[in-house]
């Protein structure tokens, strides 16, 4: 299943970006795709949710019902004592009129993870399109281990001549690169807002709520 991820993490012979750039489209993208595959296999092959009931309703039927319909937590039960008043924060018997917080995101986790992976790869895709294998072309096989010394010296001199004759002529190339780096930054900031929206505003406040819950 994860064989296709090897192309993302393999070491490239010709490198046209920096380590931070590669962390975006190699490590982060590969991890997100791997987690998306794991969640997908769990949701559509395994048992994605377990519902508890005392009635005679078949477990599989009840689990399917719970999976299709959005779950919710009771807001007043978030601050009740776990193990005494409630089995888990927010889990309690619902009384009509109580405020409920719906959780409809779990069916879409695998798709959102894949979307995140695509967004992390977009700057790389644009950079490859703009770069157009320019570096690979002008290297002239200097990285080849079977190149003889005379040809290597001649190719090296051609490369030096190219740089000297075209000094200051690659400003557009540089602008493309910085634009793609800027897209990496914009993507990271955008992902924060995406996660916050996806989780119903809970992502941005998660850290402070954990500290409040642990009474630090």
Coordinates of C-alpha atoms in Angstrom, one line a residue:
X1 CA 0.0 0.0 0.0
X2 CA 2.8 2.4 0.9
X3 CA 5.0 1.5 -2.0
X4 CA 4.0 4.5 -3.9
X5 CA 5.3 6.8 -1.2
X6 CA 8.9 5.8 -1.9
X7 CA 9.0 8.3 -4.8
X8 CA 8.2 11.1 -2.3
X9 CA 11.0 10.4 0.1
X10 CA 13.8 9.2 -2.3
X11 CA 16.9 11.3 -2.5
X12 CA 17.1 13.3 -5.8
X13 CA 20.3 13.4 -7.8
X14 CA 19.7 17.0 -8.7
X15 CA 18.4 19.3 -5.9
X16 CA 16.9 22.7 -6.8
X17 CA 15.5 23.6 -3.4
X18 CA 16.4 23.7 0.3
X19 CA 15.8 21.4 3.3
X20 CA 12.8 23.3 4.5
X21 CA 11.1 23.1 1.1
X22 CA 11.7 19.4 0.9
X23 CA 10.2 18.9 4.4
X24 CA 6.9 20.3 3.0
X25 CA 6.5 18.1 -0.1
X26 CA 8.5 15.0 1.0
X27 CA 8.1 14.3 4.7
X28 CA 4.9 16.1 5.5
X29 CA 3.2 15.0 2.3
X30 CA 4.2 11.4 2.7
X31 CA 3.0 11.3 6.3
X32 CA -0.4 12.8 5.4
X33 CA -0.9 10.4 2.6
X34 CA 0.1 7.4 4.8
X35 CA -2.3 8.5 7.6
X36 CA -5.0 9.1 4.9
X37 CA -4.5 5.5 3.7
X38 CA -4.6 4.1 7.3
X39 CA -7.8 6.0 8.1
X40 CA -9.4 5.0 4.8
X41 CA -8.7 1.3 5.5
X42 CA -10.1 1.7 8.9
X43 CA -13.3 3.5 7.8
X44 CA -14.2 1.5 4.7
X45 CA -12.6 -1.9 5.3
X46 CA -12.6 -2.2 9.1
X47 CA -14.9 -1.1 11.9
X48 CA -14.8 2.7 12.0
X49 CA -17.1 3.3 15.0
X50 CA -18.4 1.3 18.0
X51 CA -21.7 2.2 19.5
X52 CA -22.9 0.9 22.9
X53 CA -26.5 -0.1 23.5
X54 CA -28.5 -2.2 25.9
X55 CA -31.3 -2.9 23.4
X56 CA -31.5 -5.9 21.1
X57 CA -30.5 -3.9 18.0
X58 CA -27.7 -5.8 16.1
X59 CA -24.3 -4.2 16.7
X60 CA -23.5 -3.8 13.0
X61 CA -26.8 -2.1 12.3
X62 CA -26.3 0.3 15.2
X63 CA -22.7 1.1 14.2
X64 CA -23.8 1.9 10.6
X65 CA -26.5 4.2 12.0
X66 CA -24.0 6.0 14.2
X67 CA -21.5 6.3 11.4
X68 CA -24.0 7.9 9.0
X69 CA -25.5 10.3 11.5
X70 CA -23.4 13.0 13.2
X71 CA -22.7 12.4 16.8
X72 CA -22.9 15.1 19.4
X73 CA -21.7 15.8 23.0
X74 CA -23.7 17.6 25.7
X75 CA -22.0 20.9 26.5
X76 CA -23.1 20.8 30.2
X77 CA -21.4 17.4 30.6
X78 CA -18.0 18.7 29.7
X79 CA -17.2 19.9 33.2
X80 CA -18.8 17.0 35.1
X81 CA -16.5 14.6 37.0
X82 CA -15.4 11.7 34.9
X83 CA -16.1 8.3 36.3
X84 CA -18.6 9.6 38.8
X85 CA -21.1 11.8 36.9
X86 CA -20.2 10.9 33.3
X87 CA -18.2 8.2 31.6
X88 CA -16.3 10.8 29.5
X89 CA -16.3 14.6 29.1
X90 CA -19.4 15.6 27.1
X91 CA -21.0 12.1 27.2
X92 CA -24.2 12.1 29.1
X93 CA -27.9 11.4 28.8
X94 CA -29.5 14.1 26.6
X95 CA -32.4 16.0 27.9
X96 CA -34.4 18.1 25.3
X97 CA -33.4 21.7 25.6
X98 CA -29.8 21.1 26.5
X99 CA -27.1 22.6 24.3
X100 CA -25.5 20.1 22.0
X101 CA -22.2 20.3 20.0
X102 CA -22.3 18.2 16.9
X103 CA -19.2 16.4 15.6
X104 CA -19.7 15.7 11.9
X105 CA -16.0 15.8 10.9
X106 CA -15.0 12.1 11.5
X107 CA -16.5 10.8 8.2
X108 CA -14.3 13.2 6.3
X109 CA -10.9 12.8 8.0
X110 CA -9.4 10.6 5.3
X111 CA -10.4 13.1 2.5
X112 CA -9.1 16.1 4.4
X113 CA -5.8 14.4 5.1
X114 CA -5.4 13.7 1.4
X115 CA -6.4 17.3 0.6
X116 CA -3.7 18.5 3.0
X117 CA -1.1 16.4 1.3
X118 CA -2.1 17.8 -2.1
X119 CA -1.9 21.3 -0.8
X120 CA 1.6 20.7 0.6
X121 CA 2.7 19.4 -2.8
X122 CA 1.3 22.2 -4.9
X123 CA 4.3 24.6 -4.3
X124 CA 6.6 21.8 -5.4
X125 CA 4.6 21.1 -8.5
X126 CA 4.6 24.8 -9.5
X127 CA 8.3 25.0 -8.8
X128 CA 9.1 22.0 -11.0
X129 CA 7.0 23.5 -13.8
X130 CA 8.7 26.9 -13.5
X131 CA 12.2 25.4 -13.1
X132 CA 11.8 23.3 -16.2
X133 CA 14.9 21.1 -15.5
X134 CA 17.2 24.0 -16.1
X135 CA 19.7 22.9 -13.5
X136 CA 19.7 19.3 -14.7
X137 CA 20.4 20.5 -18.3
X138 CA 23.3 22.8 -17.5
X139 CA 25.0 20.3 -15.2
X140 CA 26.0 18.4 -18.3
X141 CA 26.4 15.0 -16.7
X142 CA 29.0 16.3 -14.2
X143 CA 27.4 14.0 -11.6
X144 CA 28.0 10.9 -13.7
X145 CA 30.6 8.5 -12.2
X146 CA 31.7 7.2 -15.6
X147 CA 32.6 10.6 -17.1
X148 CA 36.3 10.7 -18.0
X149 CA 38.5 13.5 -16.6
X150 CA 38.9 15.4 -19.9
X151 CA 35.2 15.5 -20.6
X152 CA 34.5 16.4 -17.0
X153 CA 37.0 19.3 -17.2
X154 CA 35.5 20.5 -20.5
X155 CA 31.9 20.3 -19.2
X156 CA 33.0 22.2 -16.1
X157 CA 34.5 24.9 -18.2
X158 CA 31.3 25.2 -20.3
X159 CA 29.3 25.5 -17.1
X160 CA 31.6 28.3 -15.8
X161 CA 31.3 30.1 -19.1
X162 CA 27.5 29.8 -19.1
X163 CA 27.3 31.4 -15.6
X164 CA 29.7 34.2 -16.5
X165 CA 27.9 35.0 -19.8
X166 CA 24.5 34.9 -18.1
X167 CA 25.3 36.6 -14.8
X168 CA 22.3 38.5 -13.6
X169 CA 20.0 37.0 -16.3
X170 CA 18.1 34.7 -14.0
X171 CA 16.0 37.1 -12.0
X172 CA 12.8 35.6 -13.1
X173 CA 14.1 32.1 -12.1
X174 CA 14.8 33.5 -8.6
X175 CA 11.4 35.2 -8.4
X176 CA 9.7 31.9 -9.2
X177 CA 11.6 30.2 -6.4
X178 CA 10.8 32.8 -3.8
X179 CA 7.2 32.8 -4.9
X180 CA 7.0 29.0 -4.3
X181 CA 8.7 29.5 -0.9
X182 CA 6.1 32.1 -0.1
X183 CA 3.4 29.6 -1.1
X184 CA 4.8 27.1 1.4
X185 CA 4.4 29.7 4.1
X186 CA 0.9 30.7 3.0
X187 CA -0.1 27.0 2.8
X188 CA 1.0 26.4 6.4
X189 CA -1.0 29.4 7.7
X190 CA -3.9 28.4 5.6
X191 CA -3.8 24.8 6.9
X192 CA -4.2 26.1 10.5
X193 CA -7.4 27.9 9.5
X194 CA -8.6 24.9 7.5
X195 CA -8.1 22.6 10.5
X196 CA -9.9 25.1 12.8
X197 CA -12.8 25.3 10.4
X198 CA -12.9 21.6 9.9
X199 CA -12.9 20.9 13.6
X200 CA -15.6 23.5 14.4
X201 CA -13.2 26.0 16.0
X202 CA -11.6 23.5 18.3
X203 CA -8.2 23.3 16.7
X204 CA -7.0 26.9 17.6
X205 CA -8.1 26.5 21.3
X206 CA -7.0 22.9 21.8
X207 CA -3.7 23.7 23.5
X208 CA -5.3 26.1 26.1
X209 CA -8.1 23.6 26.8
X210 CA -5.7 20.8 27.4
X211 CA -3.9 23.1 29.9
X212 CA -7.2 24.0 31.6
X213 CA -8.2 20.3 31.7
X214 CA -4.9 19.2 33.3
X215 CA -5.1 22.2 35.7
X216 CA -1.6 23.5 34.9

